[in-house]
Amino acid sequence: VNYESFQLLNYEKNQFYRSHHDSSSTDTTPAGHRILTFFLYLSDVEEGGETYFNKLDLAVKPKKGKALVWPSVRDDNPTYWDARMFHEAKDVIKGKKMAANHWIHMNDYHTPNDWGCTGSFT
């Protein structure tokens, strides 16, 4: 009950998603922080489309069936985001990138979402 629905992603040539974080620096919603991201590659990409973690200088090449999991919060205090986890989807240069992501929250996401209390509707 602590997770959002899968979000399907489709990047064509020259599409990207610039640097961002999957949680916010503070989160007072009932569901709490997105504590983990599960990211599944649904296609190979001929060129480009890497998931790049800016502050870690780490790039992961898309490969169909490969999955990544990363934290959005700190181990020593999960009420604070981990500023190292900014990431981006690099430009697709050749081919197509298809993927799915799944965000896991600290607390129950479904009940507050049913009542419109997750902050998603603001």
Tab-separated table of N, CA and C in Angstrom:
chain	number	residue	atom	x	y	z
A	1	VAL	N	0.807	-1.205	0.000
A	1	VAL	CA	0.000	0.000	0.000
A	1	VAL	C	0.849	1.268	0.000
A	2	ASN	N	2.161	1.131	0.088
A	2	ASN	CA	3.039	2.294	0.169
A	2	ASN	C	3.567	2.741	-1.189
A	3	TYR	N	2.978	2.295	-2.273
A	3	TYR	CA	3.548	2.580	-3.582
A	3	TYR	C	2.537	3.249	-4.505
A	4	GLU	N	3.076	4.040	-5.429
A	4	GLU	CA	2.271	4.633	-6.496
A	4	GLU	C	2.178	3.628	-7.645
A	5	SER	N	1.225	3.828	-8.523
A	5	SER	CA	1.112	2.970	-9.705
A	5	SER	C	2.332	3.155	-10.595
A	6	PHE	N	2.623	2.130	-11.396
A	6	PHE	CA	3.700	2.266	-12.370
A	6	PHE	C	3.421	3.445	-13.286
A	7	GLN	N	4.463	4.135	-13.659
A	7	GLN	CA	4.383	5.207	-14.634
A	7	GLN	C	5.178	4.738	-15.845
A	8	LEU	N	4.534	4.675	-17.003
A	8	LEU	CA	5.204	4.236	-18.225
A	8	LEU	C	5.826	5.436	-18.923
A	9	LEU	N	7.036	5.246	-19.393
A	9	LEU	CA	7.802	6.327	-20.021
A	9	LEU	C	8.162	5.931	-21.446
A	10	ASN	N	8.120	6.894	-22.351
A	10	ASN	CA	8.444	6.650	-23.743
A	10	ASN	C	9.217	7.854	-24.268
A	11	TYR	N	10.497	7.662	-24.556
A	11	TYR	CA	11.341	8.736	-25.064
A	11	TYR	C	11.708	8.431	-26.513
A	12	GLU	N	11.378	9.350	-27.401
A	12	GLU	CA	11.762	9.259	-28.808
A	12	GLU	C	13.099	9.994	-28.996
A	13	LYS	N	13.615	9.972	-30.211
A	13	LYS	CA	14.860	10.664	-30.528
A	13	LYS	C	14.790	12.125	-30.075
A	14	ASN	N	15.859	12.591	-29.441
A	14	ASN	CA	16.033	13.958	-28.934
A	14	ASN	C	15.184	14.282	-27.704
A	15	GLN	N	14.516	13.296	-27.130
A	15	GLN	CA	13.767	13.556	-25.902
A	15	GLN	C	14.620	13.201	-24.690
A	16	PHE	N	14.334	13.851	-23.566
A	16	PHE	CA	15.137	13.738	-22.358
A	16	PHE	C	14.291	14.163	-21.172
A	17	TYR	N	14.851	14.035	-19.972
A	17	TYR	CA	14.258	14.589	-18.747
A	17	TYR	C	15.433	15.111	-17.935
A	18	ARG	N	15.517	16.404	-17.777
A	18	ARG	CA	16.671	17.012	-17.115
A	18	ARG	C	16.704	16.722	-15.615
A	19	SER	N	17.780	17.130	-14.999
A	19	SER	CA	18.088	16.798	-13.606
A	19	SER	C	16.924	17.080	-12.661
A	20	HIS	N	16.617	16.092	-11.837
A	20	HIS	CA	15.523	16.205	-10.875
A	20	HIS	C	15.740	15.194	-9.751
A	21	HIS	N	14.948	15.317	-8.738
A	21	HIS	CA	14.957	14.397	-7.599
A	21	HIS	C	13.561	13.803	-7.499
A	22	ASP	N	13.451	12.554	-7.087
A	22	ASP	CA	12.142	11.900	-7.025
A	22	ASP	C	11.366	12.213	-5.750
A	23	SER	N	11.967	12.928	-4.826
A	23	SER	CA	11.268	13.348	-3.620
A	23	SER	C	11.496	14.838	-3.441
A	24	SER	N	10.922	15.395	-2.414
A	24	SER	CA	11.155	16.802	-2.116
A	24	SER	C	12.002	16.892	-0.852
A	25	SER	N	12.582	18.056	-0.629
A	25	SER	CA	13.478	18.188	0.527
A	25	SER	C	12.738	17.954	1.838
A	26	THR	N	11.485	18.349	1.887
A	26	THR	CA	10.644	18.048	3.047
A	26	THR	C	9.311	17.547	2.523
A	27	ASP	N	8.678	16.670	3.252
A	27	ASP	CA	7.401	16.123	2.816
A	27	ASP	C	6.503	15.940	4.026
A	28	THR	N	5.424	16.696	4.068
A	28	THR	CA	4.497	16.613	5.196
A	28	THR	C	3.178	15.947	4.803
A	29	THR	N	3.118	15.353	3.604
A	29	THR	CA	1.907	14.660	3.185
A	29	THR	C	1.760	13.372	3.992
A	30	PRO	N	0.543	12.845	4.130
A	30	PRO	CA	0.354	11.610	4.909
A	30	PRO	C	1.192	10.432	4.398
A	31	ALA	N	1.397	10.347	3.101
A	31	ALA	CA	2.180	9.233	2.548
A	31	ALA	C	3.672	9.389	2.812
A	32	GLY	N	4.113	10.586	3.097
A	32	GLY	CA	5.532	10.824	3.365
A	32	GLY	C	6.367	10.781	2.094
A	33	HIS	N	7.670	10.817	2.295
A	33	HIS	CA	8.630	10.817	1.189
A	33	HIS	C	8.470	9.612	0.282
A	34	ARG	N	8.857	9.812	-0.969
A	34	ARG	CA	9.150	8.684	-1.845
A	34	ARG	C	10.521	8.195	-1.389
A	35	ILE	N	10.566	7.043	-0.747
A	35	ILE	CA	11.828	6.586	-0.174
A	35	ILE	C	12.673	5.779	-1.152
A	36	LEU	N	12.021	5.129	-2.119
A	36	LEU	CA	12.746	4.335	-3.114
A	36	LEU	C	12.145	4.548	-4.489
A	37	THR	N	12.985	4.454	-5.502
A	37	THR	CA	12.535	4.423	-6.890
A	37	THR	C	12.952	3.090	-7.476
A	38	PHE	N	11.986	2.420	-8.116
A	38	PHE	CA	12.252	1.207	-8.896
A	38	PHE	C	12.077	1.608	-10.354
A	39	PHE	N	13.114	1.388	-11.164
A	39	PHE	CA	13.117	1.835	-12.562
A	39	PHE	C	13.452	0.647	-13.448
A	40	LEU	N	12.555	0.315	-14.363
A	40	LEU	CA	12.699	-0.865	-15.217
A	40	LEU	C	12.809	-0.435	-16.674
A	41	TYR	N	13.876	-0.874	-17.337
A	41	TYR	CA	14.041	-0.602	-18.762
A	41	TYR	C	13.244	-1.621	-19.560
A	42	LEU	N	12.394	-1.124	-20.468
A	42	LEU	CA	11.546	-1.994	-21.284
A	42	LEU	C	12.052	-2.127	-22.714
A	43	SER	N	13.161	-1.453	-23.032
A	43	SER	CA	13.740	-1.554	-24.368
A	43	SER	C	15.236	-1.281	-24.302
A	44	ASP	N	15.931	-1.757	-25.313
A	44	ASP	CA	17.313	-1.339	-25.523
A	44	ASP	C	17.265	-0.012	-26.272
A	45	VAL	N	18.313	0.790	-26.137
A	45	VAL	CA	18.415	2.053	-26.865
A	45	VAL	C	19.712	1.988	-27.661
A	46	GLU	N	19.624	2.295	-28.939
A	46	GLU	CA	20.815	2.196	-29.790
A	46	GLU	C	21.919	3.154	-29.352
A	47	GLU	N	21.516	4.380	-29.004
A	47	GLU	CA	22.517	5.361	-28.558
A	47	GLU	C	21.851	6.395	-27.667
A	48	GLY	N	22.504	6.721	-26.555
A	48	GLY	CA	21.986	7.720	-25.624
A	48	GLY	C	20.953	7.121	-24.681
A	49	GLY	N	20.195	7.995	-24.019
A	49	GLY	CA	19.121	7.576	-23.133
A	49	GLY	C	19.551	7.073	-21.765
A	50	GLU	N	20.802	7.281	-21.399
A	50	GLU	CA	21.292	6.805	-20.107
A	50	GLU	C	20.572	7.492	-18.945
A	51	THR	N	20.468	6.791	-17.848
A	51	THR	CA	20.047	7.392	-16.592
A	51	THR	C	21.332	7.858	-15.920
A	52	TYR	N	21.437	9.155	-15.704
A	52	TYR	CA	22.678	9.734	-15.200
A	52	TYR	C	22.437	10.354	-13.833
A	53	PHE	N	23.210	9.900	-12.843
A	53	PHE	CA	23.163	10.440	-11.487
A	53	PHE	C	24.233	11.520	-11.395
A	54	ASN	N	23.780	12.779	-11.449
A	54	ASN	CA	24.660	13.927	-11.594
A	54	ASN	C	25.740	14.014	-10.524
A	55	LYS	N	25.347	13.937	-9.267
A	55	LYS	CA	26.310	14.150	-8.179
A	55	LYS	C	27.210	12.943	-7.941
A	56	LEU	N	26.814	11.784	-8.467
A	56	LEU	CA	27.640	10.573	-8.335
A	56	LEU	C	28.465	10.326	-9.588
A	57	ASP	N	28.238	11.112	-10.636
A	57	ASP	CA	28.875	10.935	-11.937
A	57	ASP	C	28.767	9.475	-12.399
A	58	LEU	N	27.534	8.967	-12.364
A	58	LEU	CA	27.257	7.573	-12.708
A	58	LEU	C	26.200	7.534	-13.799
A	59	ALA	N	26.524	6.869	-14.917
A	59	ALA	CA	25.582	6.728	-16.024
A	59	ALA	C	25.256	5.251	-16.211
A	60	VAL	N	23.962	4.951	-16.354
A	60	VAL	CA	23.509	3.573	-16.565
A	60	VAL	C	22.858	3.498	-17.941
A	61	LYS	N	23.418	2.631	-18.787
A	61	LYS	CA	22.907	2.460	-20.147
A	61	LYS	C	21.641	1.612	-20.118
A	62	PRO	N	20.603	2.043	-20.839
A	62	PRO	CA	19.373	1.254	-20.889
A	62	PRO	C	19.609	-0.118	-21.519
A	63	LYS	N	19.057	-1.145	-20.898
A	63	LYS	CA	19.097	-2.509	-21.433
A	63	LYS	C	17.785	-3.178	-21.054
A	64	LYS	N	17.084	-3.672	-22.043
A	64	LYS	CA	15.781	-4.286	-21.813
A	64	LYS	C	15.868	-5.338	-20.713
A	65	GLY	N	14.993	-5.220	-19.715
A	65	GLY	CA	14.951	-6.169	-18.602
A	65	GLY	C	15.798	-5.770	-17.408
A	66	LYS	N	16.679	-4.783	-17.562
A	66	LYS	CA	17.508	-4.315	-16.447
A	66	LYS	C	16.664	-3.429	-15.547
A	67	ALA	N	16.880	-3.541	-14.250
A	67	ALA	CA	16.152	-2.701	-13.290
A	67	ALA	C	17.146	-2.001	-12.369
A	68	LEU	N	16.811	-0.794	-12.003
A	68	LEU	CA	17.579	-0.025	-11.022
A	68	LEU	C	16.687	0.256	-9.822
A	69	VAL	N	17.279	0.275	-8.657
A	69	VAL	CA	16.587	0.709	-7.445
A	69	VAL	C	17.513	1.685	-6.745
A	70	TRP	N	16.966	2.860	-6.389
A	70	TRP	CA	17.800	3.808	-5.642
A	70	TRP	C	16.969	4.499	-4.570
A	71	PRO	N	17.635	4.903	-3.485
A	71	PRO	CA	16.936	5.593	-2.397
A	71	PRO	C	16.782	7.076	-2.707
A	72	SER	N	15.749	7.657	-2.158
A	72	SER	CA	15.568	9.112	-2.260
A	72	SER	C	15.847	9.801	-0.931
A	73	VAL	N	15.946	9.016	0.123
A	73	VAL	CA	16.158	9.573	1.461
A	73	VAL	C	17.449	9.023	2.061
A	74	ARG	N	17.860	9.624	3.142
A	74	ARG	CA	19.107	9.218	3.800
A	74	ARG	C	18.857	8.046	4.740
A	75	ASP	N	19.837	7.158	4.824
A	75	ASP	CA	19.751	6.016	5.740
A	75	ASP	C	19.704	6.465	7.193
A	76	ASP	N	20.498	7.483	7.525
A	76	ASP	CA	20.593	7.898	8.926
A	76	ASP	C	19.367	8.678	9.396
A	77	ASN	N	18.578	9.215	8.443
A	77	ASN	CA	17.360	9.915	8.814
A	77	ASN	C	16.427	9.952	7.600
A	78	PRO	N	15.523	8.984	7.488
A	78	PRO	CA	14.672	8.900	6.298
A	78	PRO	C	13.631	9.996	6.162
A	79	THR	N	13.627	10.970	7.068
A	79	THR	CA	12.742	12.118	6.877
A	79	THR	C	13.431	13.214	6.054
A	80	TYR	N	14.700	13.014	5.698
A	80	TYR	CA	15.450	13.953	4.868
A	80	TYR	C	15.823	13.301	3.549
A	81	TRP	N	15.698	14.063	2.471
A	81	TRP	CA	16.089	13.515	1.183
A	81	TRP	C	17.601	13.391	1.073
A	82	ASP	N	18.042	12.529	0.202
A	82	ASP	CA	19.466	12.335	-0.069
A	82	ASP	C	19.807	13.176	-1.296
A	83	ALA	N	20.492	14.275	-1.076
A	83	ALA	CA	20.787	15.232	-2.144
A	83	ALA	C	21.689	14.644	-3.226
A	84	ARG	N	22.320	13.514	-2.961
A	84	ARG	CA	23.178	12.882	-3.979
A	84	ARG	C	22.375	12.218	-5.092
A	85	MET	N	21.068	12.047	-4.900
A	85	MET	CA	20.293	11.222	-5.819
A	85	MET	C	19.597	11.999	-6.940
A	86	PHE	N	20.048	13.207	-7.223
A	86	PHE	CA	19.566	13.902	-8.415
A	86	PHE	C	19.984	13.087	-9.639
A	87	HIS	N	19.096	12.991	-10.615
A	87	HIS	CA	19.377	12.178	-11.793
A	87	HIS	C	18.634	12.755	-12.993
A	88	GLU	N	18.969	12.266	-14.167
A	88	GLU	CA	18.306	12.717	-15.380
A	88	GLU	C	18.302	11.605	-16.412
A	89	ALA	N	17.376	11.735	-17.355
A	89	ALA	CA	17.357	10.858	-18.525
A	89	ALA	C	18.075	11.618	-19.627
A	90	LYS	N	19.224	11.110	-20.043
A	90	LYS	CA	20.000	11.764	-21.096
A	90	LYS	C	19.249	11.667	-22.426
A	91	ASP	N	19.574	12.556	-23.345
A	91	ASP	CA	18.934	12.588	-24.660
A	91	ASP	C	19.042	11.239	-25.360
A	92	VAL	N	17.951	10.792	-25.959
A	92	VAL	CA	17.989	9.632	-26.848
A	92	VAL	C	18.533	10.130	-28.180
A	93	ILE	N	19.648	9.561	-28.606
A	93	ILE	CA	20.278	9.989	-29.846
A	93	ILE	C	19.807	9.133	-31.016
A	94	LYS	N	19.698	7.824	-30.761
A	94	LYS	CA	19.256	6.907	-31.821
A	94	LYS	C	18.430	5.798	-31.184
A	95	GLY	N	17.239	5.570	-31.724
A	95	GLY	CA	16.370	4.536	-31.197
A	95	GLY	C	15.258	5.134	-30.341
A	96	LYS	N	14.732	4.307	-29.465
A	96	LYS	CA	13.597	4.673	-28.622
A	96	LYS	C	13.821	4.080	-27.238
A	97	LYS	N	13.501	4.834	-26.202
A	97	LYS	CA	13.648	4.357	-24.827
A	97	LYS	C	12.264	4.190	-24.215
A	98	MET	N	11.993	2.975	-23.761
A	98	MET	CA	10.752	2.713	-23.035
A	98	MET	C	11.136	2.180	-21.664
A	99	ALA	N	10.430	2.668	-20.659
A	99	ALA	CA	10.757	2.286	-19.285
A	99	ALA	C	9.508	2.439	-18.421
A	100	ALA	N	9.619	1.967	-17.198
A	100	ALA	CA	8.548	2.127	-16.216
A	100	ALA	C	9.197	2.436	-14.874
A	101	ASN	N	8.600	3.357	-14.136
A	101	ASN	CA	9.105	3.610	-12.782
A	101	ASN	C	7.984	3.423	-11.772
A	102	HIS	N	8.423	3.160	-10.562
A	102	HIS	CA	7.522	2.812	-9.471
A	102	HIS	C	8.096	3.471	-8.224
A	103	TRP	N	7.322	4.337	-7.579
A	103	TRP	CA	7.817	5.031	-6.389
A	103	TRP	C	7.217	4.410	-5.138
A	104	ILE	N	8.069	4.144	-4.167
A	104	ILE	CA	7.649	3.559	-2.892
A	104	ILE	C	7.745	4.650	-1.831
A	105	HIS	N	6.666	4.838	-1.085
A	105	HIS	CA	6.591	5.884	-0.063
A	105	HIS	C	6.903	5.339	1.324
A	106	MET	N	7.169	6.254	2.241
A	106	MET	CA	7.463	5.892	3.621
A	106	MET	C	6.230	5.297	4.307
A	107	ASN	N	5.051	5.828	3.997
A	107	ASN	CA	3.811	5.407	4.649
A	107	ASN	C	2.787	4.987	3.597
A	108	ASP	N	1.635	4.590	4.060
A	108	ASP	CA	0.522	4.198	3.200
A	108	ASP	C	0.234	5.309	2.184
A	109	TYR	N	0.308	4.973	0.919
A	109	TYR	CA	0.017	5.929	-0.147
A	109	TYR	C	-1.431	5.814	-0.624
A	110	HIS	N	-1.953	4.591	-0.682
A	110	HIS	CA	-3.261	4.354	-1.288
A	110	HIS	C	-4.412	5.020	-0.528
A	111	THR	N	-4.473	4.892	0.779
A	111	THR	CA	-5.595	5.465	1.532
A	111	THR	C	-5.643	6.980	1.386
A	112	PRO	N	-4.548	7.715	1.639
A	112	PRO	CA	-4.617	9.170	1.442
A	112	PRO	C	-4.917	9.542	-0.015
A	113	ASN	N	-4.414	8.762	-0.973
A	113	ASN	CA	-4.673	9.044	-2.381
A	113	ASN	C	-6.163	8.907	-2.696
A	114	ASP	N	-6.806	7.881	-2.122
A	114	ASP	CA	-8.251	7.699	-2.312
A	114	ASP	C	-9.028	8.923	-1.806
A	115	TRP	N	-8.515	9.539	-0.749
A	115	TRP	CA	-9.169	10.711	-0.163
A	115	TRP	C	-8.664	12.040	-0.736
A	116	GLY	N	-7.678	11.970	-1.657
A	116	GLY	CA	-7.141	13.192	-2.250
A	116	GLY	C	-6.209	13.949	-1.343
A	117	CYS	N	-5.510	13.234	-0.442
A	117	CYS	CA	-4.657	13.892	0.549
A	117	CYS	C	-3.161	13.665	0.317
A	118	THR	N	-2.750	13.272	-0.872
A	118	THR	CA	-1.336	12.995	-1.115
A	118	THR	C	-0.567	14.206	-1.603
A	119	GLY	N	-1.269	15.269	-1.918
A	119	GLY	CA	-0.612	16.429	-2.508
A	119	GLY	C	-0.577	16.353	-4.024
A	120	SER	N	-1.010	15.216	-4.585
A	120	SER	CA	-0.973	15.025	-6.039
A	120	SER	C	-1.969	15.905	-6.765
A	121	PHE	N	-2.965	16.408	-6.059
A	121	PHE	CA	-4.026	17.159	-6.702
A	121	PHE	C	-3.923	18.655	-6.456
A	122	THR	N	-2.810	19.108	-5.911
A	122	THR	CA	-2.669	20.543	-5.620
A	122	THR	C	-2.070	21.268	-6.780
